[in-house]
């Protein structure tokens, strides 16, 4: 996984939709008080705090020390620590794993799925959502065409956006039973006139690699995308989500 450096305060200030949209995932998780739940990729801690407030025995891990520091500062008392989803230190400890908007950063999907499986007790469930096939393709395609026009090399992608069938296979190969999977469009509003530029800087810095003047590049990108992604006075990222529910079979 390409290490991603996060500005955790900017993430909260401009991209709180990441956790906001996770509310539907919490409903799907339907954690009961006393259940042990791991938030795999907890970001700045919102879901761990919400689960803990509901009496759930919640623990969060995130690969970014900046995110974990901010989570601990925002919600004193919650249990969060730094850990990589490809190498989790838990064995059969959790009733459920929740993961929101993280697994698209882990191209070693089989390794992450095997780790999540080991983390769950037999009978435990995984409820996850992340970018699915076709996610942000308008932004990605336009930025790549613009790079080519500027004579820049192909940018290696750090993202993993699988199809339903592809990810079901990954989960089944890890031992999970897939109970449900959905792939759906979820246009996502990027706040502010500079919303698209701020999003690219935070989530797609690889598309700016080697660009001499990022401000000009981003302005040109905005012109190319305005007709498709700007409406009702806002930028809308063309998000597509893959949501899955899977169970580690009981012994
Ligand atoms: C997403 O949440 O879909 C996403 C996040 C970062 C980069 C690309 C997509």
PDB file of N, CA and C in Angstrom, residues 16 18-19 25 28 43 61 64 68-69 78 85 87 154 160 164 172 183 207 209 218 226 229-230 233 235:
ATOM      1  N   UNK A  16     -15.826  15.706   5.922  1.00  0.00           N
ATOM      2  CA  UNK A  16     -16.552  14.998   6.980  1.00  0.00           C
ATOM      3  C   UNK A  16     -17.625  14.086   6.387  1.00  0.00           C
ATOM      4  N   UNK A  18     -17.139  11.705   4.647  1.00  0.00           N
ATOM      5  CA  UNK A  18     -16.639  10.328   4.679  1.00  0.00           C
ATOM      6  C   UNK A  18     -17.267   9.594   5.858  1.00  0.00           C
ATOM      7  N   UNK A  19     -17.240  10.223   7.035  1.00  0.00           N
ATOM      8  CA  UNK A  19     -17.878   9.569   8.182  1.00  0.00           C
ATOM      9  C   UNK A  19     -19.388   9.772   8.149  1.00  0.00           C
ATOM     10  N   UNK A  25     -23.958   2.588   7.225  1.00  0.00           N
ATOM     11  CA  UNK A  25     -23.176   1.377   7.490  1.00  0.00           C
ATOM     12  C   UNK A  25     -23.331   0.953   8.954  1.00  0.00           C
ATOM     13  N   UNK A  28     -26.477  -0.856   9.255  1.00  0.00           N
ATOM     14  CA  UNK A  28     -26.353  -2.221   8.736  1.00  0.00           C
ATOM     15  C   UNK A  28     -25.603  -3.114   9.736  1.00  0.00           C
ATOM     16  N   UNK A  43     -10.115   6.357  10.981  1.00  0.00           N
ATOM     17  CA  UNK A  43     -10.004   7.791  10.694  1.00  0.00           C
ATOM     18  C   UNK A  43      -9.939   8.598  11.977  1.00  0.00           C
ATOM     19  N   UNK A  61      -8.672   1.071  14.754  1.00  0.00           N
ATOM     20  CA  UNK A  61      -7.279   1.113  14.298  1.00  0.00           C
ATOM     21  C   UNK A  61      -7.235   1.887  12.992  1.00  0.00           C
ATOM     22  N   UNK A  64      -2.758   5.558   9.878  1.00  0.00           N
ATOM     23  CA  UNK A  64      -2.195   6.907   9.944  1.00  0.00           C
ATOM     24  C   UNK A  64      -2.059   7.386  11.391  1.00  0.00           C
ATOM     25  N   UNK A  68      -5.014   8.807  14.132  1.00  0.00           N
ATOM     26  CA  UNK A  68      -5.200   8.225  15.467  1.00  0.00           C
ATOM     27  C   UNK A  68      -5.009   9.299  16.541  1.00  0.00           C
ATOM     28  N   UNK A  69      -4.012  10.170  16.359  1.00  0.00           N
ATOM     29  CA  UNK A  69      -3.803  11.258  17.331  1.00  0.00           C
ATOM     30  C   UNK A  69      -5.041  12.151  17.391  1.00  0.00           C
ATOM     31  N   UNK A  78     -11.746   7.026  24.080  1.00  0.00           N
ATOM     32  CA  UNK A  78     -11.982   5.935  23.123  1.00  0.00           C
ATOM     33  C   UNK A  78     -10.681   5.165  22.924  1.00  0.00           C
ATOM     34  N   UNK A  85      -4.026  -2.641   8.089  1.00  0.00           N
ATOM     35  CA  UNK A  85      -5.068  -3.652   7.864  1.00  0.00           C
ATOM     36  C   UNK A  85      -4.505  -4.935   7.250  1.00  0.00           C
ATOM     37  N   UNK A  87      -1.912  -6.346   8.508  1.00  0.00           N
ATOM     38  CA  UNK A  87      -1.111  -6.973   9.555  1.00  0.00           C
ATOM     39  C   UNK A  87      -1.691  -6.613  10.924  1.00  0.00           C
ATOM     40  N   UNK A 154       2.318   8.311 -17.187  1.00  0.00           N
ATOM     41  CA  UNK A 154       1.188   7.651 -16.517  1.00  0.00           C
ATOM     42  C   UNK A 154       1.399   7.708 -15.005  1.00  0.00           C
ATOM     43  N   UNK A 160      -7.869   0.700  -5.177  1.00  0.00           N
ATOM     44  CA  UNK A 160      -8.407  -0.626  -5.490  1.00  0.00           C
ATOM     45  C   UNK A 160      -9.926  -0.502  -5.497  1.00  0.00           C
ATOM     46  N   UNK A 164     -18.360  -6.270  -7.784  1.00  0.00           N
ATOM     47  CA  UNK A 164     -19.010  -7.135  -6.790  1.00  0.00           C
ATOM     48  C   UNK A 164     -18.437  -8.555  -6.878  1.00  0.00           C
ATOM     49  N   UNK A 172     -14.395 -14.782  -0.317  1.00  0.00           N
ATOM     50  CA  UNK A 172     -14.576 -16.239  -0.237  1.00  0.00           C
ATOM     51  C   UNK A 172     -13.229 -16.944  -0.160  1.00  0.00           C
ATOM     52  N   UNK A 183     -23.371  -2.568  -5.367  1.00  0.00           N
ATOM     53  CA  UNK A 183     -22.540  -1.551  -6.023  1.00  0.00           C
ATOM     54  C   UNK A 183     -23.495  -0.443  -6.444  1.00  0.00           C
ATOM     55  N   UNK A 207      -2.138  12.019  -8.949  1.00  0.00           N
ATOM     56  CA  UNK A 207      -2.498  12.635 -10.235  1.00  0.00           C
ATOM     57  C   UNK A 207      -1.798  13.985 -10.431  1.00  0.00           C
ATOM     58  N   UNK A 209       1.495  14.231  -9.453  1.00  0.00           N
ATOM     59  CA  UNK A 209       2.942  13.936  -9.412  1.00  0.00           C
ATOM     60  C   UNK A 209       3.627  14.493 -10.657  1.00  0.00           C
ATOM     61  N   UNK A 218      -4.965  22.201 -11.791  1.00  0.00           N
ATOM     62  CA  UNK A 218      -6.271  21.964 -11.168  1.00  0.00           C
ATOM     63  C   UNK A 218      -7.343  22.874 -11.768  1.00  0.00           C
ATOM     64  N   UNK A 226     -16.237  20.619 -15.450  1.00  0.00           N
ATOM     65  CA  UNK A 226     -17.361  21.468 -15.024  1.00  0.00           C
ATOM     66  C   UNK A 226     -18.695  20.961 -15.585  1.00  0.00           C
ATOM     67  N   UNK A 229     -19.455  17.496 -13.625  1.00  0.00           N
ATOM     68  CA  UNK A 229     -19.432  17.344 -12.157  1.00  0.00           C
ATOM     69  C   UNK A 229     -19.820  18.605 -11.385  1.00  0.00           C
ATOM     70  N   UNK A 230     -20.161  19.687 -12.059  1.00  0.00           N
ATOM     71  CA  UNK A 230     -20.561  20.900 -11.315  1.00  0.00           C
ATOM     72  C   UNK A 230     -22.045  21.147 -11.574  1.00  0.00           C
ATOM     73  N   UNK A 233     -24.521  24.723  -8.072  1.00  0.00           N
ATOM     74  CA  UNK A 233     -23.576  25.539  -7.309  1.00  0.00           C
ATOM     75  C   UNK A 233     -22.514  24.764  -6.553  1.00  0.00           C
ATOM     76  N   UNK A 235     -19.462  21.261  -6.647  1.00  0.00           N
ATOM     77  CA  UNK A 235     -18.789  20.132  -7.277  1.00  0.00           C
ATOM     78  C   UNK A 235     -19.334  18.840  -6.672  1.00  0.00           C
TER      79      UNK A 235
END
